[in-house]
XYZ file of C-alpha atoms in Angstrom:
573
model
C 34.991 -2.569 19.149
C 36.985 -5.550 16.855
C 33.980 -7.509 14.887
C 33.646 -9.308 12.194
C 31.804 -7.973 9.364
C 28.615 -9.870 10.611
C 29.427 -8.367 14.237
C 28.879 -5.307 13.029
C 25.738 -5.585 11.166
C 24.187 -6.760 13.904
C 25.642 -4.238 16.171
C 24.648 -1.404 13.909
C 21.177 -2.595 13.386
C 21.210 -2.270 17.260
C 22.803 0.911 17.090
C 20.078 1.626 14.430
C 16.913 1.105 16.495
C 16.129 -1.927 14.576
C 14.040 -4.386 16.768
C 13.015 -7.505 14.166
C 14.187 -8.147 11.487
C 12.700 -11.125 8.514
C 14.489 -13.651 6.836
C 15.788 -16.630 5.709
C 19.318 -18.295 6.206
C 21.516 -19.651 3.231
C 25.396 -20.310 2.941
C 26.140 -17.024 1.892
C 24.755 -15.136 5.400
C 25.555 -18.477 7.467
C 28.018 -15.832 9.107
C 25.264 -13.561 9.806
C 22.966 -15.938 11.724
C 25.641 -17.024 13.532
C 26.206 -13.424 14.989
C 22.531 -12.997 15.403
C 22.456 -16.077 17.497
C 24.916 -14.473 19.770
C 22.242 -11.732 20.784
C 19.234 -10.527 22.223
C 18.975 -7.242 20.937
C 17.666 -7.936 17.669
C 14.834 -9.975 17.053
C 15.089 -12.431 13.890
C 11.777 -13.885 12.461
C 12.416 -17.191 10.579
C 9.738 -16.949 7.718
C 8.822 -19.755 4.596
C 10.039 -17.709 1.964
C 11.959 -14.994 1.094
C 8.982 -12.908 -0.328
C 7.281 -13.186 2.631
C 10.185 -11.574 4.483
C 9.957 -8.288 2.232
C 6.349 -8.404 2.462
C 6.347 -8.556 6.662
C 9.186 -6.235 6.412
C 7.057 -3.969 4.160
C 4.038 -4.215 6.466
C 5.783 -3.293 8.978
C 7.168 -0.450 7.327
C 4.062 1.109 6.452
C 1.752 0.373 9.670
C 4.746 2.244 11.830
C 6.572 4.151 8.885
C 10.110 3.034 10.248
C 12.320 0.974 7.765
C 11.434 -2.763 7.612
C 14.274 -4.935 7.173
C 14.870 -8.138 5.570
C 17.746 -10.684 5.362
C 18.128 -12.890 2.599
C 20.732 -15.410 1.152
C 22.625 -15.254 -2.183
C 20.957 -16.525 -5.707
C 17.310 -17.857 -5.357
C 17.144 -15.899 -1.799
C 17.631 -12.501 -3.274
C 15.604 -13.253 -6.566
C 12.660 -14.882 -4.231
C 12.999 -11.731 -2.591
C 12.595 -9.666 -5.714
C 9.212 -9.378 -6.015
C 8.606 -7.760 -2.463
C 11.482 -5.039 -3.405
C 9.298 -4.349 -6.123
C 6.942 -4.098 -4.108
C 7.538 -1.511 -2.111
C 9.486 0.388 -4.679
C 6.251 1.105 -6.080
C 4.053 1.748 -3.229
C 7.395 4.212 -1.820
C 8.086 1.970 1.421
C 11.286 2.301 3.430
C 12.644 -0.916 2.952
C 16.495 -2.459 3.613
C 17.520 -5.610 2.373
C 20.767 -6.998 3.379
C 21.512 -10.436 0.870
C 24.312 -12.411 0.701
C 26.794 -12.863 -1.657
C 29.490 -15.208 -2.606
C 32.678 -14.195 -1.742
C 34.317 -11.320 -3.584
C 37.039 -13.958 -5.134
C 33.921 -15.952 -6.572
C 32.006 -13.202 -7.691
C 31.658 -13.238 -11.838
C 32.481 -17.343 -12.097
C 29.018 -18.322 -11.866
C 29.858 -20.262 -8.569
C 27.175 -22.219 -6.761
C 24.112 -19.861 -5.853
C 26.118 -16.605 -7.356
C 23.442 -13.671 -9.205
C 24.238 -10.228 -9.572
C 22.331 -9.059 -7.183
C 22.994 -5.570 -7.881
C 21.759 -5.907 -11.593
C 18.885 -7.840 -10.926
C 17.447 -5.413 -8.323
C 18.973 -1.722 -10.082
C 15.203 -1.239 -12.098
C 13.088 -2.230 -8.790
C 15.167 -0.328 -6.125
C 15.839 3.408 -4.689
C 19.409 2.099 -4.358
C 22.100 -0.428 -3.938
C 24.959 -1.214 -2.971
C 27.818 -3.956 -3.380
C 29.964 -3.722 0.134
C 33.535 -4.455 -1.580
C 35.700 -3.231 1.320
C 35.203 -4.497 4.913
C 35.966 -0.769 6.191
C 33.134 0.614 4.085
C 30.750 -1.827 5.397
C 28.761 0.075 8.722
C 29.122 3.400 6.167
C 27.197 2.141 3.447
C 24.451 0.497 6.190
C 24.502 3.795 7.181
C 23.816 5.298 4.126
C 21.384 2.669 2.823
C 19.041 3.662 5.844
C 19.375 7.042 5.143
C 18.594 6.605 1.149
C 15.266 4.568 2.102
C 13.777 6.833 4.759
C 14.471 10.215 3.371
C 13.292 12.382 0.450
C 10.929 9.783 -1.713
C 11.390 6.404 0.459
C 11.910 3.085 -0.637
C 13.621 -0.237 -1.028
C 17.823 -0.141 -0.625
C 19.695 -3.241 -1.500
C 22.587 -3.790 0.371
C 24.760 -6.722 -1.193
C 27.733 -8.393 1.028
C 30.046 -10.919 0.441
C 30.573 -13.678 2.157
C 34.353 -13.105 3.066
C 33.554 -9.803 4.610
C 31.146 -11.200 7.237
C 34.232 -13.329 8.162
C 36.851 -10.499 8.596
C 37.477 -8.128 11.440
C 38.380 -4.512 11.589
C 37.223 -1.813 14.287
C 33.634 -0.604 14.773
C 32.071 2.509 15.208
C 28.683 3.745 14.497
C 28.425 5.989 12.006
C 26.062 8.685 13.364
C 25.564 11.313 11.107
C 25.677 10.564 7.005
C 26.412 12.784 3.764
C 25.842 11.595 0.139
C 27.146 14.235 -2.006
C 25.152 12.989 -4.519
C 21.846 12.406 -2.725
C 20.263 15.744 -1.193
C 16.703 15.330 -1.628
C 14.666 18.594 -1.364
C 12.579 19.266 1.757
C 10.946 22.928 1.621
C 8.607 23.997 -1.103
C 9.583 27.530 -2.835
C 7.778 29.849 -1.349
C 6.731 31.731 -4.746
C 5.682 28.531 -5.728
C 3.493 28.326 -2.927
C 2.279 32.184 -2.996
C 1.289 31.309 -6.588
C -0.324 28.268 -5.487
C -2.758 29.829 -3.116
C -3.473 32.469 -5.932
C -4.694 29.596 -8.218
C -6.643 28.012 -5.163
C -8.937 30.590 -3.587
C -9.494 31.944 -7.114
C -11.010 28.773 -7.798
C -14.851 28.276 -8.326
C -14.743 24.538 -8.678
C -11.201 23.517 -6.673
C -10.362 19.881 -6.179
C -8.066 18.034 -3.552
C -6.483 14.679 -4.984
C -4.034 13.222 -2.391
C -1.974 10.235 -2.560
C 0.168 8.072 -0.440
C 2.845 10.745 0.252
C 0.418 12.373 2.846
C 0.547 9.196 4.981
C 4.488 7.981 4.127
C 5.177 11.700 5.609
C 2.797 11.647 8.524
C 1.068 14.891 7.415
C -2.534 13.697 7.780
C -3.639 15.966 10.287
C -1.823 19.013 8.088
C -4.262 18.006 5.077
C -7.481 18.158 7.378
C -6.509 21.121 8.594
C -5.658 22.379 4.806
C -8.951 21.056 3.643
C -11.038 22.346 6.175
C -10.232 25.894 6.404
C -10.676 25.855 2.180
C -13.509 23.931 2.595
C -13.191 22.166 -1.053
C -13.867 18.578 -1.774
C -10.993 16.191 -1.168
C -10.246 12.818 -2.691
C -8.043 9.828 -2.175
C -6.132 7.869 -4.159
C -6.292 3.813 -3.013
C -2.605 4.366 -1.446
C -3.996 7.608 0.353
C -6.666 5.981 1.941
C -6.557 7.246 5.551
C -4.929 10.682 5.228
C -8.383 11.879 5.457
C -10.905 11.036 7.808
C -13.321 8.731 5.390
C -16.490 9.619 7.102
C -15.662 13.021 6.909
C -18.464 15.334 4.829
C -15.825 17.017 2.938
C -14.543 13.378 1.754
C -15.906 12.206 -1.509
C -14.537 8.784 -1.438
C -11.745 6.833 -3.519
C -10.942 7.956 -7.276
C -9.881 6.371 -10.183
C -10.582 3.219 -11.742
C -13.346 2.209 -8.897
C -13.531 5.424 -7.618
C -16.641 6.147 -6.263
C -19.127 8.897 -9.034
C -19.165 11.553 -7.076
C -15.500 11.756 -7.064
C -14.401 11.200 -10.419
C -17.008 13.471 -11.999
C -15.838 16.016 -9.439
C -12.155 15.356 -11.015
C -13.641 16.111 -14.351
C -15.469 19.033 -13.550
C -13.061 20.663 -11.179
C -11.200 23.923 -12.737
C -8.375 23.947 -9.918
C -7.330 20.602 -8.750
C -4.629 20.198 -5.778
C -2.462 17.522 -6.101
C -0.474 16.484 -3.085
C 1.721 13.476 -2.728
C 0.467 11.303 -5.806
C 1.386 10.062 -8.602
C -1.054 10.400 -11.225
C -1.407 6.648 -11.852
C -2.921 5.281 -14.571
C -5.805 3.836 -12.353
C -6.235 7.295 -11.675
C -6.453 9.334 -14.840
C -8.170 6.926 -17.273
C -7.513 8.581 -20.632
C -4.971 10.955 -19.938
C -6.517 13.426 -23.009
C -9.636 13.846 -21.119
C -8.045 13.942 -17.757
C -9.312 17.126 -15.903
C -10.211 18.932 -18.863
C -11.097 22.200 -17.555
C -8.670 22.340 -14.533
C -5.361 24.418 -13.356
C -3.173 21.918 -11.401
C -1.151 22.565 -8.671
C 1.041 20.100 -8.136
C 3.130 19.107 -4.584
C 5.806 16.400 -4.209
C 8.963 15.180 -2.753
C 10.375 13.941 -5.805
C 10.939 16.084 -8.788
C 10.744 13.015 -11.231
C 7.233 12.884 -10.324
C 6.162 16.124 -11.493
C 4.666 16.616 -14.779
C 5.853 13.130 -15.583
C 2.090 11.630 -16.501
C 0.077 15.001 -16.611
C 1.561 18.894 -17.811
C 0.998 21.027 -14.478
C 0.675 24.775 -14.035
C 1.915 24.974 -10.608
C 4.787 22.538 -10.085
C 6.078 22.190 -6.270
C 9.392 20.001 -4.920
C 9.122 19.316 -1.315
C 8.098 17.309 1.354
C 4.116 17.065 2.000
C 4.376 18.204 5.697
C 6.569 20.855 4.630
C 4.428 22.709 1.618
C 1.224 21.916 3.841
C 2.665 23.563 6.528
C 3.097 26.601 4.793
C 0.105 26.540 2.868
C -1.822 26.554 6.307
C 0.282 29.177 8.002
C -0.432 31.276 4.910
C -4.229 30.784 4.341
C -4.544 31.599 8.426
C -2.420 34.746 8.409
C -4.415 35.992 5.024
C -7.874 34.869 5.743
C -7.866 34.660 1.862
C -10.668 31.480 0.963
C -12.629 30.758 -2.503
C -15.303 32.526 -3.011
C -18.097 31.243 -0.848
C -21.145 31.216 -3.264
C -18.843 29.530 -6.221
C -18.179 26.650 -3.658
C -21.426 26.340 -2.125
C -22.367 26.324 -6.168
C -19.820 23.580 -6.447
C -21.087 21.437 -2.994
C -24.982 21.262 -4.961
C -23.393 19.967 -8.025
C -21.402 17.424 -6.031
C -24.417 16.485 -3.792
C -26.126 15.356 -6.831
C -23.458 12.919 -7.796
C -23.823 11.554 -4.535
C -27.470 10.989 -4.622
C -26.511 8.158 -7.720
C -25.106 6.233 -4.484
C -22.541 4.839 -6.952
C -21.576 1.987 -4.295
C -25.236 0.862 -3.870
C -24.941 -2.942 -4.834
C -28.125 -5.516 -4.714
C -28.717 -7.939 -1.139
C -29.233 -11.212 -0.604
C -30.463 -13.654 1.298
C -29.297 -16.541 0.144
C -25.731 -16.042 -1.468
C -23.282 -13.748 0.624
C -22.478 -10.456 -1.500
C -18.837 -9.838 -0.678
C -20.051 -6.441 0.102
C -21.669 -7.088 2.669
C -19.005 -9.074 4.247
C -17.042 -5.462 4.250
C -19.437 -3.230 5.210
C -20.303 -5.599 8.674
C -16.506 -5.988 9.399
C -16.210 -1.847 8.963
C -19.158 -2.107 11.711
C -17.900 -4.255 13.780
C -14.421 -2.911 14.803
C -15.407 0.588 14.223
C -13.139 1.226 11.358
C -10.589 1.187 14.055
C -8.454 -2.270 12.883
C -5.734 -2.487 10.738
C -6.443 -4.030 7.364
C -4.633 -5.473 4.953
C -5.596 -6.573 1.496
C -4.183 -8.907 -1.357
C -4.906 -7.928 -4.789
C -8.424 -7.877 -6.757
C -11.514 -7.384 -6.582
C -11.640 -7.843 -2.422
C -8.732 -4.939 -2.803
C -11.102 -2.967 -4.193
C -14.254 -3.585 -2.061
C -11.980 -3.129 0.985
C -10.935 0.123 -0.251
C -14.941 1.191 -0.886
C -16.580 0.145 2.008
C -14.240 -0.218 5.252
C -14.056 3.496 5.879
C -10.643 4.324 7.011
C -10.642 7.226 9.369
C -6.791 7.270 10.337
C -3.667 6.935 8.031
C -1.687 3.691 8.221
C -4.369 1.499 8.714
C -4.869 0.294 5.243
C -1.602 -1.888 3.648
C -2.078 -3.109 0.775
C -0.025 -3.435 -3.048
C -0.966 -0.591 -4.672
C 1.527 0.123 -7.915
C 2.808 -3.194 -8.369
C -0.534 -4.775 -6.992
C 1.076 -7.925 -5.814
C -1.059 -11.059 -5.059
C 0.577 -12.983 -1.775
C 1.163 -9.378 -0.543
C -1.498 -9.448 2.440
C -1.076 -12.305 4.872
C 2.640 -11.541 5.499
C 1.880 -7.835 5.158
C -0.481 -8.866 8.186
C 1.997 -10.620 10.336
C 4.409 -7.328 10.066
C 1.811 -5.087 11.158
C 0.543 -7.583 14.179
C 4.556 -7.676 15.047
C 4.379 -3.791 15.352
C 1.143 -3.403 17.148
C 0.864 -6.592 19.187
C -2.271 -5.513 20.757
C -4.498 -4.316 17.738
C -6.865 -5.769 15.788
C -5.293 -7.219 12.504
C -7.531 -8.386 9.499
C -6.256 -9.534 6.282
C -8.768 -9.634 3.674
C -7.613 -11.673 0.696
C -9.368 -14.506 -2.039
C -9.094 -17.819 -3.033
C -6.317 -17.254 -5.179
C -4.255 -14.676 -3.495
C -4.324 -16.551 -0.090
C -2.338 -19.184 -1.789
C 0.661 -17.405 -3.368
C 1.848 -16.921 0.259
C -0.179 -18.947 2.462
C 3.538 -21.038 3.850
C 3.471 -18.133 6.094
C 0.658 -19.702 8.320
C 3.482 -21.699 9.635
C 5.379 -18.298 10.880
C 2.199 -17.313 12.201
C 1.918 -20.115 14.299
C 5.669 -20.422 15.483
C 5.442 -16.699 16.963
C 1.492 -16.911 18.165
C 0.182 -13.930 15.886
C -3.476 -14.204 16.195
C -4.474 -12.339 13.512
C -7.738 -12.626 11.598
C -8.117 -13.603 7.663
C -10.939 -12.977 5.865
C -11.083 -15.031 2.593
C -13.511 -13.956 -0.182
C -13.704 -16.750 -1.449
C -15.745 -16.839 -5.065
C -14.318 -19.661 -6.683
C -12.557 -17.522 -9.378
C -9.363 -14.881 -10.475
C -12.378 -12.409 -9.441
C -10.782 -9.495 -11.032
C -9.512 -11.705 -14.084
C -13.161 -12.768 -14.229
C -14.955 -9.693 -14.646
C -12.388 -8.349 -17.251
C -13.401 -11.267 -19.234
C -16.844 -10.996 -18.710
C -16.752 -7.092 -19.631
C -13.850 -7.411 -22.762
C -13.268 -10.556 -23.457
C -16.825 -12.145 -24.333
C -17.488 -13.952 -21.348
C -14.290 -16.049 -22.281
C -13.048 -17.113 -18.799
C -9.498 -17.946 -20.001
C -7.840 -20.160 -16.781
C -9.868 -17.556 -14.493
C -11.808 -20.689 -12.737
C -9.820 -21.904 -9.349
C -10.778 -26.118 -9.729
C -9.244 -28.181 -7.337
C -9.376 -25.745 -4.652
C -8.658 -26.904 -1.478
C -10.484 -27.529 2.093
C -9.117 -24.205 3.366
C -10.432 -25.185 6.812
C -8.686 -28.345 6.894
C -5.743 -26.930 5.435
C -5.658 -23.950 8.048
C -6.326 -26.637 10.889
C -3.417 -28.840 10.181
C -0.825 -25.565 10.763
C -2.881 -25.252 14.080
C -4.911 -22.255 13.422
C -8.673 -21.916 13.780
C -11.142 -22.589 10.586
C -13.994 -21.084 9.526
C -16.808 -21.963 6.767
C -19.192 -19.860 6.442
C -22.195 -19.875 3.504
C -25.276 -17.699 4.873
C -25.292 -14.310 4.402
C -27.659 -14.470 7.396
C -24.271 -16.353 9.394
C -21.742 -13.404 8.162
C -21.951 -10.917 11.491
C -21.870 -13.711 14.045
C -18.384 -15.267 12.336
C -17.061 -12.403 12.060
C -17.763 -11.178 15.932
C -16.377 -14.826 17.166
C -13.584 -14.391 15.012
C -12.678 -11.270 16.505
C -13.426 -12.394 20.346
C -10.582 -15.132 19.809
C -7.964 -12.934 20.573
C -5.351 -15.039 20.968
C -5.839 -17.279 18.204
C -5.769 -17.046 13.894
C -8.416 -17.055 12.980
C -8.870 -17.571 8.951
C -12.407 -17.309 7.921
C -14.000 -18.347 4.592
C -16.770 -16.803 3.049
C -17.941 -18.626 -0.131
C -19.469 -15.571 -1.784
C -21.363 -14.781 -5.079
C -18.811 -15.979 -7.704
C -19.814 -13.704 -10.208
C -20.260 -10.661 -8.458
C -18.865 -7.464 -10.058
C -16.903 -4.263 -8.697
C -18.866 -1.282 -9.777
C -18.302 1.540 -9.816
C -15.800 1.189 -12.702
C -13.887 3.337 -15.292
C -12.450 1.070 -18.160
C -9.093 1.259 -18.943
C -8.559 3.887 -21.298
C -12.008 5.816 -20.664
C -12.447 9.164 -18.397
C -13.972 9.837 -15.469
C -16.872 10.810 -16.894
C -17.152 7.848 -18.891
C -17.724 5.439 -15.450
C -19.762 2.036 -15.861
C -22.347 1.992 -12.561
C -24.284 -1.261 -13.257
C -24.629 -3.818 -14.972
C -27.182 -2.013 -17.030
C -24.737 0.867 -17.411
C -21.813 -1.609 -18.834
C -23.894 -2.972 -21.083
C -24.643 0.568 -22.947
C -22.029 1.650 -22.525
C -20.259 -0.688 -24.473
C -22.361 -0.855 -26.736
């Protein structure tokens, strides 16, 4: 085939598999919208701004863990876009971005809407590329797919010029790839692993922390097998939510900085701890000189960078989740080798009294709705079977603890970069993948607001999902650090001026909702979810100075967790 260059990036994101794909037009892809005018094949979704392309591309990606795609324009398209590449960067999403660019004779004059893309996006991005060469362009495409959905995934910039969406040359898909450079590492070394098991069922008080890379690698049902034939206590991190059923016995709830008692003191305690597919965040190890103090840690991940880059491990293994699980249960079955049984039932009595503190125990009301609450009726109500997105803050984290997530991919939100504006559009992604499921988006008053121009997209392609606003009046999260650290100085924390959010979501035709009595909360919430065919955005005015507890301040250890109000106060003291 003779296209242009925007010919054939439309015909290769055919030839790709790509079905939608979000953006935004400007002068510099004018080329590019004119091609996908021309076609059926690939589905373009006009949204109101160019990070809430990345972040329904992004929501995509993770509810169906195929590359989203976004288009944006030169200059203030790609650095509106920004944010959302840094997004998923973080959070490991397979994400391409193909921006415009002025054309290659412009490029370096500061003509009108010209950035350097590549520059701007190098710190925030798996990869990049500048297509200088018409010839090279369905190659690099190529490649850029192939960079964000293998090894460690994530975002890949793909920059073009506007004068090569205008030529013409011959097409062909390019169906196979090599990168000389880029060969990520897929099988664990089997020593490794051998040595690994060792450390494991010699363990009196073993520990499973998994992360993220359990669900971006689809190995969920590997770890429950793994975990159940050990039969040690497993964890998640907030990004891992899902890889393990979170009713399960066995589970012992989130980690980390709201990580549920039982869990982190079980992290402290633990003299073998198994880490698969995370990260050791920050919000996850507290003070890294007390982290795990007594524990041997085997460590399992895709990307070598990863690896005894926060935390010194005794057992370090490259490779893909799936992969080393894989092994790790064919070994344990063929050897019948397990921890000693009266160690770990030893273990389970110590970690059944953590429990009994009921760390996420909060007080009722009758009168003022406890965000809580709110959660733990919506978990109820759908069964834990919806997909649920979050913005960032304290509903994040209440989401997290009480909506128990029993399948992976159900729970999007910004973990690493912890983006507010992230979950409405993250919403609209996942309802574009899964037309037929139930789609919440749990956000605040002030999140709901960074990206709430999106309403309009949701109402131009009928996506009737449902929006759960917390809504307390304050930064809730900014709040409570103020109230804990900063003397109850609430620093530009209090949202004045707010505004009708019913009236607001009426006018871009959607359905409103105001709801005040805690005693109303279950019978929004169930006529919310009956209107299947509408958006429904529903705000609860909640207890505005309502706390997240459990909580491990920054720079303390997991031992050192504040459960109450009471708690806080002597402790810091």
């Amino acid at each position: 085939m003779h296209l242009t260059g925007a010919q054939i990036i439309v015909q290769f994101l055919k030839d790709e598999g790509v079905e939608y794909v979000f953006g935004y037009p400007g002068g510099s892809v004018l080329h590019l919208y004119d091609a996908l005018y021309q076609q059926n094949h690939v589905k373009h979704i006009l949204v109101r701004h160019e990070q809430g392309a990345t972040h329904m591309a992004d929501g995509f990606a993770r509810a169906t863990g195929k590359p989203g795609v976004a288009v944006v324009t030169s200059g203030p398209g790609v650095t509106n876009a920004v944010t959302g590449i840094a997004t998923a960067y973080m959070d490991s999403v397979p994400l391409v971005v193909i921006s415009g660019q002025v054309a290659r004779n412009l490029i370096g004059n500061d003509a009108f809407q010209e950035v350097d893309c590549v520059g701007i996006t190098r710190p925030c991005v798996k990869h990049n590329f500048l297509v200088q060469d018409i010839g090279e362009l369905a190659s690099t495409l190529k490649k850029a797919f192939h960079v964000a959905t293998t090894g460690r995934p994530g975002p890949v910039v793909v920059d073009i010029p506007k004068d090569i969406t205008a030529e013409a040359t011959d097409y062909q898909y390019p169906a196979t790839v090599k990168m000389r450079s880029y060969n990520p590492v897929v099988t664990g070394h089997i020593g490794q692993i051998r040595r690994a098991l060792d450390l494991i069922v010699s363990a009196e008080r073993p520990m499973l922390y998994t992360g993220g890379g359990v669900v971006l690698d689809n190995a969920a049902e590997l770890l429950t097998t793994f975990a159940r034939l050990l039969g040690v206590p497993i964890t998640n991190t907030l990004m891992g939510l899902g890889a393990f059923p979170g009713t399960d016995p066995q589970f012992l709830g989130m980690l980390g900085m709201h990580g549920t008692y039982e869990a982190n003191m079980a992290m402290h305690e633990c003299d073998v701890l198994i880490a698969i597919g995370a990260r050791f965040d920050d919000r996850i190890t507290g003070d890294l000189e007390s982290f795990c103090p007594y524990a041997r840690i085997v460590h399992v991940d895709i990307d070598p960078s990863s690896i005894a880059k926060n935390v010194r491990v005794d057992v370090p293994i490259v490779g893909s989740v799936a992969s080393v699980l894989t092994e790790f249960v064919n070994q344990l079955q063929k050897s019948e080798r397990r921890p000693n049984p009266e160690a770990l039932e030893a273990w389970w009595r110590q970690i059944e009294k953590w429990r009994s503190v009921e760390s996420l125990r909060y007080e009722h009301s009758d009168t003022v709705i406890k965000p809580q609450y709110v959660l733990e009726k919506l978990y109820e109500i759908t069964k834990g079977e919806a997909f649920v997105t979050s913005d960032v803050g304290q509903h994040q984290m209440w989401t997290a603890q009480y909506y128990k997530f029993a399948k992976p991919r159900r729970w999007i939100n910004s973990g690493g970069l912890g983006t507010m504006g992230f979950g409405m559009p993250a919403a609209l992604g996942v309802k574009f993948a899964y037309p037929d499921e139930t789609v919440v988006c749990v956000t605040g008053d002030g999140s709901i607001q960074m990206c709430i121009q999106e309403l309009s997209t949701a109402k131009q392609h009928n996506l009737p999902i449902k929006i759960i606003s917390l809504n307390n009046r304050y930064l809730g999260m900014i709040r409570q650090w103020q109230e804990f650290f900063y003397d109850n100085r609430y620093s530009q924390s209090y949202l004045e001026s707010l505004p009708d959010f019913v009236k607001l979501v009426e006018s871009y035709g959607h359905v409103g909702m105001h709801i005040e009595k805690p005693a109303d909360v279950e019978g929004a919430l169930r006529e919310a979810l009956a209107m299947e065919d509408r958006l429904v955005f529903m705000e609860f005015i909640t207890d505005s100075m309502e706390n997240v507890y459990p909580m491990m301040a920054a720079g303390r250890a997991h031992d050192e967790m504040l459960l109450s109000q009471q708690s806080r106060i002597e402790n810091l003291e």
